[in-house]
Coordinates of C-alpha atoms and ligand atoms in Angstrom, one line a residue:
L1 CA 0.0 0.0 0.0
D2 CA 1.1 3.5 -0.8
E3 CA 2.0 5.7 2.1
S4 CA -1.0 8.0 1.5
V5 CA -3.3 5.0 2.2
I6 CA -1.5 4.2 5.5
E7 CA -1.9 7.9 6.4
A8 CA -5.6 7.8 5.6
I9 CA -6.0 4.7 7.8
I10 CA -4.2 6.5 10.6
Q11 CA -6.4 9.5 10.3
A12 CA -9.5 7.3 10.2
M13 CA -8.4 5.6 13.4
G14 CA -7.8 8.9 15.1
R15 CA -11.2 10.0 14.1
H16 CA -13.3 6.9 14.6
G17 CA -11.2 4.7 17.0
V18 CA -12.0 1.4 15.2
V19 CA -11.6 0.6 11.5
S20 CA -12.7 -2.6 9.9
F21 CA -11.6 -4.2 6.6
P22 CA -13.9 -7.1 5.9
N23 CA -13.3 -10.2 3.8
Q24 CA -9.5 -10.0 3.6
R25 CA -7.1 -13.0 3.2
L26 CA -3.9 -12.0 4.9
T27 CA -1.1 -14.4 5.4
P28 CA 0.7 -14.0 8.8
V29 CA 3.7 -12.4 7.0
Q30 CA 1.4 -10.0 5.2
Q31 CA -0.4 -9.1 8.5
R32 CA 3.0 -8.5 10.2
D33 CA 4.3 -6.3 7.3
F34 CA 1.0 -4.4 7.1
S35 CA 1.1 -3.8 10.9
A36 CA 4.7 -2.6 10.8
R37 CA 3.7 0.3 8.6
F38 CA 2.1 2.0 11.6
G39 CA 5.1 1.7 14.0
E40 CA 7.3 -0.6 15.8
L41 CA 5.8 -4.0 16.6
E42 CA 5.6 -5.3 20.2
I43 CA 6.8 -8.7 21.2
N44 CA 4.5 -9.8 24.0
V45 CA 6.0 -10.0 27.5
A46 CA 4.6 -13.5 27.9
N47 CA 6.8 -14.8 25.0
S48 CA 4.2 -17.6 24.4
Y49 CA 1.7 -18.5 21.7
Q50 CA 3.7 -16.7 19.0
E51 CA 3.0 -17.5 15.4
P52 CA 5.9 -19.8 14.3
G53 CA 8.7 -17.7 12.9
I54 CA 6.9 -14.4 13.7
P55 CA 7.5 -13.4 17.3
Q56 CA 5.6 -10.1 16.8
M57 CA 2.3 -12.1 16.2
M58 CA 0.3 -13.7 19.0
I59 CA -2.3 -16.4 18.5
L60 CA -5.5 -15.9 20.5
S61 CA -7.6 -19.0 20.6
N62 CA -9.5 -21.5 22.7
I63 CA -8.5 -24.4 20.4
V64 CA -6.6 -27.3 21.9
E65 CA -4.6 -29.6 19.7
N66 CA -3.0 -32.8 20.9
G67 CA -3.8 -31.8 24.5
K68 CA -2.1 -28.4 24.1
P69 CA -3.8 -24.9 23.7
I70 CA -2.7 -23.4 20.4
G71 CA -3.2 -19.8 21.7
I72 CA -4.0 -17.7 24.7
S73 CA -7.6 -18.5 25.4
D74 CA -8.7 -15.5 27.5
A75 CA -6.8 -12.6 26.0
G76 CA -8.4 -9.3 26.8
Q77 CA -11.5 -10.6 28.5
D78 CA -12.0 -7.5 30.6
W79 CA -12.0 -3.8 30.0
H80 CA -8.5 -2.4 29.2
T81 CA -6.3 -0.5 26.8
D82 CA -3.2 -2.4 25.7
M83 CA 0.3 -1.3 26.4
T84 CA -0.5 1.7 28.7
Y85 CA 2.1 0.0 30.8
N86 CA 4.8 0.8 28.3
R87 CA 6.9 4.0 28.4
V88 CA 6.1 4.6 24.8
P89 CA 2.4 3.7 24.8
G90 CA 0.6 1.3 22.4
F91 CA -1.0 2.7 19.3
V92 CA -2.7 0.1 17.1
N93 CA -4.0 -3.4 17.5
V94 CA -4.3 -5.3 14.2
L95 CA -6.5 -8.3 14.8
V96 CA -7.4 -10.8 12.1
A97 CA -10.3 -13.3 12.4
H98 CA -9.6 -16.9 11.3
K99 CA -12.3 -18.7 13.2
V100 CA -15.4 -17.1 14.7
P101 CA -17.7 -19.1 17.0
M102 CA -21.3 -19.2 15.8
R103 CA -24.5 -20.2 17.5
D104 CA -28.0 -20.2 15.9
G105 CA -26.5 -18.4 12.9
K106 CA -25.1 -15.5 15.0
P107 CA -21.4 -14.7 15.7
L108 CA -20.2 -14.9 19.3
G109 CA -16.9 -13.7 20.7
G110 CA -17.3 -10.1 19.7
T111 CA -15.0 -7.3 20.8
A112 CA -16.6 -4.3 22.7
F113 CA -15.1 -0.8 22.6
T114 CA -15.6 2.5 24.3
N115 CA -14.6 5.9 22.9
T116 CA -12.5 7.8 25.4
Q117 CA -12.2 10.9 23.3
A118 CA -16.0 11.4 23.3
A119 CA -16.0 10.5 27.0
Y120 CA -13.4 13.2 27.8
D121 CA -15.4 15.9 25.9
D122 CA -18.5 15.2 28.1
L123 CA -16.6 15.3 31.5
P124 CA -17.8 18.1 33.8
S125 CA -15.4 21.0 33.6
D126 CA -14.5 20.9 37.3
V127 CA -13.2 17.3 36.8
K128 CA -11.2 18.4 33.7
T129 CA -9.7 21.2 35.7
R130 CA -8.9 19.2 38.8
L131 CA -7.1 16.5 36.8
T132 CA -5.6 18.6 34.1
N133 CA -2.0 17.9 35.1
A134 CA -2.5 14.6 36.9
T135 CA -0.6 11.5 36.0
A136 CA -1.5 7.8 36.6
L137 CA 0.6 4.7 37.2
H138 CA 0.1 1.8 34.8
D139 CA 1.1 -1.7 35.8
H140 CA 1.3 -4.7 33.4
N141 CA 0.9 -7.2 36.2
Q142 CA -2.4 -5.8 37.3
F143 CA -4.4 -7.2 34.4
Q144 CA -2.6 -10.5 34.7
E145 CA -3.6 -10.8 38.3
L146 CA -7.2 -9.6 37.5
M147 CA -7.6 -12.5 35.0
R148 CA -6.0 -15.0 37.4
S149 CA -8.5 -13.9 40.1
K150 CA -11.3 -14.7 37.6
G151 CA -10.0 -18.2 37.2
S152 CA -7.6 -17.8 34.3
T153 CA -5.0 -20.5 34.0
R154 CA -2.3 -18.1 32.9
P155 CA 0.7 -18.4 35.1
A156 CA 1.8 -15.7 37.6
Q157 CA 4.5 -13.4 36.1
T158 CA 8.0 -14.3 37.1
E159 CA 10.1 -11.6 38.8
A160 CA 12.2 -11.3 35.6
Q161 CA 9.0 -10.6 33.6
K162 CA 7.9 -8.0 36.2
R163 CA 11.3 -6.4 36.1
S164 CA 11.2 -6.2 32.3
R165 CA 8.0 -4.2 32.5
P166 CA 8.2 -1.9 35.6
P167 CA 5.1 0.3 36.1
V168 CA 5.1 3.6 34.2
S169 CA 3.2 6.9 34.5
H170 CA 1.3 8.8 31.8
P171 CA -1.0 11.9 31.9
V172 CA -4.5 11.1 33.0
F173 CA -5.7 13.2 30.1
L174 CA -3.5 12.6 27.1
T175 CA -3.5 14.7 23.9
H176 CA -4.2 12.4 21.1
P177 CA -1.4 12.6 18.5
I178 CA -3.7 12.3 15.5
S179 CA -6.9 14.1 16.4
G180 CA -5.4 16.6 18.8
R181 CA -8.3 16.0 21.2
K182 CA -7.9 15.0 24.8
V183 CA -8.6 11.4 25.8
I184 CA -9.2 9.8 29.2
Y185 CA -6.0 7.7 29.4
V186 CA -6.7 5.6 32.4
N187 CA -8.3 2.1 32.1
P188 CA -9.5 -0.6 34.5
G189 CA -7.1 -3.2 33.3
F190 CA -3.7 -1.5 33.9
T191 CA -4.1 1.7 35.8
A192 CA -3.0 1.2 39.4
R193 CA -3.6 4.7 40.7
I194 CA -3.5 8.5 40.2
N195 CA -0.1 9.6 41.5
E196 CA -1.1 13.0 42.9
L197 CA -4.1 11.8 44.9
S198 CA -4.3 9.9 48.2
P199 CA -5.2 6.2 47.7
E200 CA -8.8 6.8 48.7
E201 CA -9.2 9.8 46.4
S202 CA -7.5 8.0 43.6
D203 CA -9.8 4.9 43.9
A204 CA -12.9 7.1 44.0
T205 CA -11.7 9.2 41.1
L206 CA -10.8 6.2 38.9
K207 CA -14.2 4.6 39.8
M208 CA -16.0 7.8 38.7
L209 CA -14.0 8.0 35.4
Y210 CA -14.6 4.3 34.7
A211 CA -18.4 4.6 35.3
H212 CA -18.4 7.7 33.0
V213 CA -16.5 6.0 30.1
M214 CA -18.6 2.8 30.4
Q215 CA -21.8 4.6 29.4
P216 CA -23.6 2.9 26.5
K217 CA -23.5 6.1 24.4
Y218 CA -19.7 5.7 23.9
A219 CA -19.9 1.9 23.1
Y220 CA -19.5 -0.1 19.9
T221 CA -19.3 -3.9 19.6
H222 CA -17.7 -5.5 16.7
H223 CA -19.3 -8.8 15.7
W224 CA -16.7 -10.7 13.8
S225 CA -16.7 -12.5 10.4
V226 CA -13.9 -14.7 9.2
G227 CA -11.5 -12.5 7.1
D228 CA -12.1 -9.3 9.1
V229 CA -9.0 -7.2 9.7
L230 CA -9.8 -4.9 12.5
L231 CA -7.5 -2.0 13.5
W232 CA -8.1 0.0 16.6
D233 CA -6.5 3.0 18.1
H234 CA -5.4 2.1 21.7
L235 CA -4.9 5.8 22.6
G236 CA -8.6 6.7 22.1
T237 CA -10.5 3.6 23.1
W238 CA -10.8 0.8 25.7
H239 CA -11.8 -2.7 24.6
C240 CA -13.0 -6.0 26.0
A241 CA -13.1 -9.4 24.3
L242 CA -16.6 -10.9 25.0
A243 CA -16.3 -14.4 26.5
D244 CA -19.9 -15.5 25.6
Y245 CA -18.9 -18.8 23.8
A246 CA -18.3 -22.3 25.0
P247 CA -15.0 -24.3 24.9
N248 CA -16.3 -26.3 21.9
E249 CA -17.2 -23.1 19.9
Y250 CA -13.9 -22.2 18.4
R251 CA -12.4 -18.8 18.0
L252 CA -9.0 -18.1 16.4
M253 CA -7.5 -14.7 16.0
K254 CA -4.0 -13.5 15.1
R255 CA -2.8 -10.3 16.6
C256 CA 0.0 -7.7 16.0
Q257 CA 0.4 -4.8 18.4
V258 CA 2.0 -1.5 17.2
M259 CA 3.7 1.0 19.4
A260 CA 3.0 4.7 19.2
D261 CA 6.7 5.5 18.3
K262 CA 5.8 7.0 14.9
V263 CA 2.7 9.1 15.7
F264 CA 3.8 11.0 18.8
D265 CA 5.7 14.3 18.7
P266 CA 9.5 13.4 19.2
A267 CA 9.6 15.8 22.2
F268 CA 6.9 13.8 24.0
L269 CA 8.8 10.5 23.3
Q270 CA 12.1 12.0 24.4
E271 CA 10.4 13.1 27.7
K272 CA 9.1 9.5 28.2
L273 CA 12.5 8.0 27.7
R274 CA 14.3 10.7 29.8
V275 CA 12.0 10.2 32.8
V276 CA 12.9 6.6 33.0
A277 CA 16.6 6.8 32.1
Ligands
LIG1 C1 -7.2 -8.2 22.9 O1 -7.5 -7.6 24.0 O2 -6.2 -7.8 22.3 C2 -8.0 -9.3 22.3 C3 -9.3 -8.8 21.8 C4 -10.1 -9.9 21.2 O3 -9.7 -11.0 21.1 O4 -11.3 -9.6 20.9

Protein backbone atom coordinates (compact mmCIF):
# COMPACT_ATOMS: atom_id res chain seq x y z
CA LEU A 1 0.00 0.00 0.00
CA ASP A 2 1.07 3.47 -0.81
CA GLU A 3 2.03 5.75 2.14
CA SER A 4 -1.01 7.97 1.52
CA VAL A 5 -3.29 4.98 2.17
CA ILE A 6 -1.51 4.24 5.45
CA GLU A 7 -1.87 7.91 6.41
CA ALA A 8 -5.59 7.80 5.55
CA ILE A 9 -6.02 4.73 7.79
CA ILE A 10 -4.17 6.50 10.63
CA GLN A 11 -6.43 9.53 10.26
CA ALA A 12 -9.53 7.29 10.22
CA MET A 13 -8.37 5.58 13.42
CA GLY A 14 -7.76 8.92 15.13
CA ARG A 15 -11.23 10.04 14.13
CA HIS A 16 -13.27 6.86 14.63
CA GLY A 17 -11.22 4.65 17.00
CA VAL A 18 -12.00 1.39 15.19
CA VAL A 19 -11.58 0.64 11.47
CA SER A 20 -12.71 -2.61 9.86
CA PHE A 21 -11.56 -4.19 6.59
CA PRO A 22 -13.90 -7.13 5.95
CA ASN A 23 -13.26 -10.18 3.82
CA GLN A 24 -9.45 -10.03 3.63
CA ARG A 25 -7.14 -12.99 3.21
CA LEU A 26 -3.87 -11.97 4.85
CA THR A 27 -1.07 -14.45 5.44
CA PRO A 28 0.70 -14.02 8.80
CA VAL A 29 3.68 -12.40 7.03
CA GLN A 30 1.38 -9.97 5.21
CA GLN A 31 -0.35 -9.12 8.51
CA ARG A 32 3.00 -8.48 10.20
CA ASP A 33 4.28 -6.33 7.33
CA PHE A 34 1.03 -4.36 7.11
CA SER A 35 1.07 -3.75 10.90
CA ALA A 36 4.70 -2.60 10.80
CA ARG A 37 3.68 0.31 8.56
CA PHE A 38 2.10 1.96 11.62
CA GLY A 39 5.10 1.74 13.97
CA GLU A 40 7.34 -0.65 15.85
CA LEU A 41 5.75 -4.01 16.62
CA GLU A 42 5.60 -5.30 20.17
CA ILE A 43 6.85 -8.71 21.22
CA ASN A 44 4.50 -9.76 24.01
CA VAL A 45 6.04 -10.00 27.47
CA ALA A 46 4.61 -13.51 27.93
CA ASN A 47 6.75 -14.78 24.99
CA SER A 48 4.24 -17.56 24.40
CA TYR A 49 1.70 -18.51 21.74
CA GLN A 50 3.66 -16.74 19.05
CA GLU A 51 3.04 -17.49 15.39
CA PRO A 52 5.90 -19.81 14.33
CA GLY A 53 8.71 -17.66 12.91
CA ILE A 54 6.88 -14.41 13.71
CA PRO A 55 7.50 -13.40 17.33
CA GLN A 56 5.59 -10.12 16.79
CA MET A 57 2.34 -12.06 16.21
CA MET A 58 0.33 -13.67 18.96
CA ILE A 59 -2.29 -16.39 18.55
CA LEU A 60 -5.50 -15.88 20.53
CA SER A 61 -7.63 -19.02 20.61
CA ASN A 62 -9.55 -21.52 22.71
CA ILE A 63 -8.55 -24.41 20.38
CA VAL A 64 -6.64 -27.30 21.95
CA GLU A 65 -4.62 -29.60 19.66
CA ASN A 66 -3.02 -32.82 20.91
CA GLY A 67 -3.84 -31.76 24.47
CA LYS A 68 -2.10 -28.37 24.07
CA PRO A 69 -3.75 -24.94 23.67
CA ILE A 70 -2.67 -23.36 20.38
CA GLY A 71 -3.16 -19.81 21.70
CA ILE A 72 -3.97 -17.72 24.72
CA SER A 73 -7.61 -18.54 25.44
CA ASP A 74 -8.69 -15.53 27.51
CA ALA A 75 -6.80 -12.59 26.01
CA GLY A 76 -8.38 -9.26 26.76
CA GLN A 77 -11.51 -10.61 28.47
CA ASP A 78 -12.04 -7.53 30.63
CA TRP A 79 -11.96 -3.79 29.97
CA HIS A 80 -8.51 -2.42 29.23
CA THR A 81 -6.28 -0.51 26.81
CA ASP A 82 -3.24 -2.43 25.66
CA MET A 83 0.26 -1.26 26.44
CA THR A 84 -0.54 1.72 28.65
CA TYR A 85 2.11 0.03 30.81
CA ASN A 86 4.83 0.84 28.27
CA ARG A 87 6.94 4.00 28.40
CA VAL A 88 6.08 4.57 24.75
CA PRO A 89 2.39 3.66 24.75
CA GLY A 90 0.63 1.29 22.40
CA PHE A 91 -1.01 2.72 19.28
CA VAL A 92 -2.73 0.07 17.14
CA ASN A 93 -4.05 -3.44 17.53
CA VAL A 94 -4.28 -5.29 14.21
CA LEU A 95 -6.50 -8.33 14.81
CA VAL A 96 -7.42 -10.81 12.07
CA ALA A 97 -10.30 -13.29 12.43
CA HIS A 98 -9.56 -16.86 11.28
CA LYS A 99 -12.34 -18.70 13.16
CA VAL A 100 -15.44 -17.11 14.68
CA PRO A 101 -17.72 -19.06 17.04
CA MET A 102 -21.31 -19.20 15.76
CA ARG A 103 -24.53 -20.17 17.51
CA ASP A 104 -27.99 -20.18 15.88
CA GLY A 105 -26.47 -18.38 12.90
CA LYS A 106 -25.11 -15.54 15.03
CA PRO A 107 -21.43 -14.75 15.68
CA LEU A 108 -20.18 -14.88 19.26
CA GLY A 109 -16.89 -13.71 20.75
CA GLY A 110 -17.31 -10.08 19.68
CA THR A 111 -15.04 -7.27 20.81
CA ALA A 112 -16.59 -4.34 22.65
CA PHE A 113 -15.12 -0.82 22.55
CA THR A 114 -15.64 2.53 24.25
CA ASN A 115 -14.57 5.91 22.91
CA THR A 116 -12.45 7.80 25.45
CA GLN A 117 -12.19 10.93 23.28
CA ALA A 118 -15.97 11.43 23.31
CA ALA A 119 -16.02 10.54 27.01
CA TYR A 120 -13.42 13.22 27.77
CA ASP A 121 -15.43 15.88 25.90
CA ASP A 122 -18.47 15.22 28.12
CA LEU A 123 -16.64 15.31 31.48
CA PRO A 124 -17.78 18.06 33.84
CA SER A 125 -15.42 21.02 33.58
CA ASP A 126 -14.46 20.88 37.28
CA VAL A 127 -13.20 17.31 36.78
CA LYS A 128 -11.21 18.40 33.70
CA THR A 129 -9.66 21.25 35.69
CA ARG A 130 -8.91 19.18 38.80
CA LEU A 131 -7.10 16.45 36.83
CA THR A 132 -5.57 18.58 34.11
CA ASN A 133 -1.95 17.93 35.15
CA ALA A 134 -2.51 14.63 36.94
CA THR A 135 -0.62 11.48 36.03
CA ALA A 136 -1.49 7.83 36.57
CA LEU A 137 0.61 4.74 37.16
CA HIS A 138 0.09 1.75 34.83
CA ASP A 139 1.14 -1.74 35.79
CA HIS A 140 1.29 -4.68 33.37
CA ASN A 141 0.93 -7.20 36.16
CA GLN A 142 -2.41 -5.80 37.33
CA PHE A 143 -4.41 -7.20 34.37
CA GLN A 144 -2.62 -10.54 34.65
CA GLU A 145 -3.63 -10.80 38.31
CA LEU A 146 -7.19 -9.64 37.51
CA MET A 147 -7.55 -12.49 34.99
CA ARG A 148 -6.04 -14.99 37.44
CA SER A 149 -8.52 -13.87 40.13
CA LYS A 150 -11.31 -14.66 37.63
CA GLY A 151 -10.03 -18.23 37.21
CA SER A 152 -7.58 -17.83 34.32
CA THR A 153 -4.96 -20.55 34.04
CA ARG A 154 -2.32 -18.07 32.87
CA PRO A 155 0.74 -18.36 35.11
CA ALA A 156 1.78 -15.66 37.55
CA GLN A 157 4.47 -13.43 36.09
CA THR A 158 8.01 -14.26 37.08
CA GLU A 159 10.11 -11.64 38.85
CA ALA A 160 12.18 -11.31 35.65
CA GLN A 161 9.01 -10.60 33.61
CA LYS A 162 7.87 -8.02 36.17
CA ARG A 163 11.30 -6.36 36.09
CA SER A 164 11.19 -6.21 32.31
CA ARG A 165 7.96 -4.18 32.49
CA PRO A 166 8.16 -1.90 35.56
CA PRO A 167 5.08 0.32 36.13
CA VAL A 168 5.13 3.64 34.23
CA SER A 169 3.24 6.93 34.46
CA HIS A 170 1.28 8.78 31.79
CA PRO A 171 -0.97 11.85 31.90
CA VAL A 172 -4.54 11.06 33.01
CA PHE A 173 -5.68 13.20 30.08
CA LEU A 174 -3.46 12.59 27.07
CA THR A 175 -3.54 14.72 23.93
CA HIS A 176 -4.25 12.36 21.07
CA PRO A 177 -1.43 12.65 18.53
CA ILE A 178 -3.74 12.25 15.51
CA SER A 179 -6.93 14.06 16.42
CA GLY A 180 -5.37 16.64 18.78
CA ARG A 181 -8.30 15.96 21.15
CA LYS A 182 -7.90 15.00 24.81
CA VAL A 183 -8.57 11.40 25.81
CA ILE A 184 -9.15 9.83 29.22
CA TYR A 185 -5.99 7.75 29.36
CA VAL A 186 -6.68 5.56 32.38
CA ASN A 187 -8.27 2.12 32.11
CA PRO A 188 -9.54 -0.55 34.51
CA GLY A 189 -7.07 -3.18 33.28
CA PHE A 190 -3.73 -1.55 33.86
CA THR A 191 -4.13 1.71 35.80
CA ALA A 192 -3.00 1.22 39.38
CA ARG A 193 -3.56 4.75 40.74
CA ILE A 194 -3.49 8.49 40.16
CA ASN A 195 -0.13 9.59 41.50
CA GLU A 196 -1.07 13.00 42.88
CA LEU A 197 -4.09 11.82 44.93
CA SER A 198 -4.35 9.90 48.19
CA PRO A 199 -5.16 6.20 47.70
CA GLU A 200 -8.81 6.82 48.73
CA GLU A 201 -9.20 9.82 46.41
CA SER A 202 -7.48 7.96 43.60
CA ASP A 203 -9.80 4.94 43.95
CA ALA A 204 -12.90 7.14 44.04
CA THR A 205 -11.74 9.23 41.05
CA LEU A 206 -10.85 6.20 38.94
CA LYS A 207 -14.22 4.62 39.80
CA MET A 208 -16.00 7.81 38.72
CA LEU A 209 -14.00 8.02 35.45
CA TYR A 210 -14.63 4.32 34.68
CA ALA A 211 -18.39 4.65 35.26
CA HIS A 212 -18.38 7.69 32.98
CA VAL A 213 -16.47 5.98 30.13
CA MET A 214 -18.62 2.83 30.38
CA GLN A 215 -21.83 4.62 29.43
CA PRO A 216 -23.56 2.89 26.48
CA LYS A 217 -23.46 6.09 24.40
CA TYR A 218 -19.69 5.66 23.95
CA ALA A 219 -19.86 1.95 23.09
CA TYR A 220 -19.51 -0.10 19.91
CA THR A 221 -19.34 -3.90 19.64
CA HIS A 222 -17.68 -5.52 16.67
CA HIS A 223 -19.32 -8.81 15.67
CA TRP A 224 -16.67 -10.71 13.76
CA SER A 225 -16.72 -12.51 10.39
CA VAL A 226 -13.85 -14.70 9.18
CA GLY A 227 -11.48 -12.52 7.15
CA ASP A 228 -12.11 -9.31 9.09
CA VAL A 229 -9.01 -7.24 9.68
CA LEU A 230 -9.83 -4.90 12.53
CA LEU A 231 -7.55 -2.03 13.49
CA TRP A 232 -8.14 0.01 16.56
CA ASP A 233 -6.53 3.00 18.14
CA HIS A 234 -5.45 2.14 21.67
CA LEU A 235 -4.94 5.80 22.56
CA GLY A 236 -8.60 6.75 22.15
CA THR A 237 -10.45 3.57 23.12
CA TRP A 238 -10.81 0.80 25.65
CA HIS A 239 -11.80 -2.71 24.59
CA CYS A 240 -13.00 -6.00 26.01
CA ALA A 241 -13.13 -9.43 24.33
CA LEU A 242 -16.57 -10.94 25.02
CA ALA A 243 -16.33 -14.42 26.55
CA ASP A 244 -19.86 -15.52 25.55
CA TYR A 245 -18.93 -18.78 23.78
CA ALA A 246 -18.32 -22.34 25.01
CA PRO A 247 -15.01 -24.30 24.90
CA ASN A 248 -16.28 -26.29 21.89
CA GLU A 249 -17.21 -23.13 19.94
CA TYR A 250 -13.91 -22.22 18.36
CA ARG A 251 -12.40 -18.77 18.03
CA LEU A 252 -9.02 -18.13 16.39
CA MET A 253 -7.50 -14.67 16.01
CA LYS A 254 -4.02 -13.49 15.11
CA ARG A 255 -2.77 -10.25 16.60
CA CYS A 256 -0.01 -7.71 16.02
CA GLN A 257 0.41 -4.79 18.38
CA VAL A 258 1.96 -1.53 17.21
CA MET A 259 3.71 1.00 19.44
CA ALA A 260 3.04 4.74 19.23
CA ASP A 261 6.66 5.50 18.33
CA LYS A 262 5.77 6.96 14.92
CA VAL A 263 2.75 9.07 15.74
CA PHE A 264 3.79 11.05 18.80
CA ASP A 265 5.75 14.26 18.72
CA PRO A 266 9.47 13.39 19.19
CA ALA A 267 9.61 15.79 22.19
CA PHE A 268 6.89 13.77 23.95
CA LEU A 269 8.77 10.53 23.32
CA GLN A 270 12.08 12.05 24.44
CA GLU A 271 10.43 13.08 27.69
CA LYS A 272 9.09 9.51 28.22
CA LEU A 273 12.52 8.00 27.71
CA ARG A 274 14.29 10.67 29.77
CA VAL A 275 11.99 10.20 32.80
CA VAL A 276 12.90 6.55 33.03
CA ALA A 277 16.58 6.75 32.09
C1 LIG B 1 -7.17 -8.17 22.89
O1 LIG B 1 -7.47 -7.61 23.96
O2 LIG B 1 -6.16 -7.85 22.27
C2 LIG B 1 -8.05 -9.25 22.34
C3 LIG B 1 -9.30 -8.76 21.77
C4 LIG B 1 -10.15 -9.86 21.19
O3 LIG B 1 -9.67 -10.99 21.05
O4 LIG B 1 -11.29 -9.59 20.86
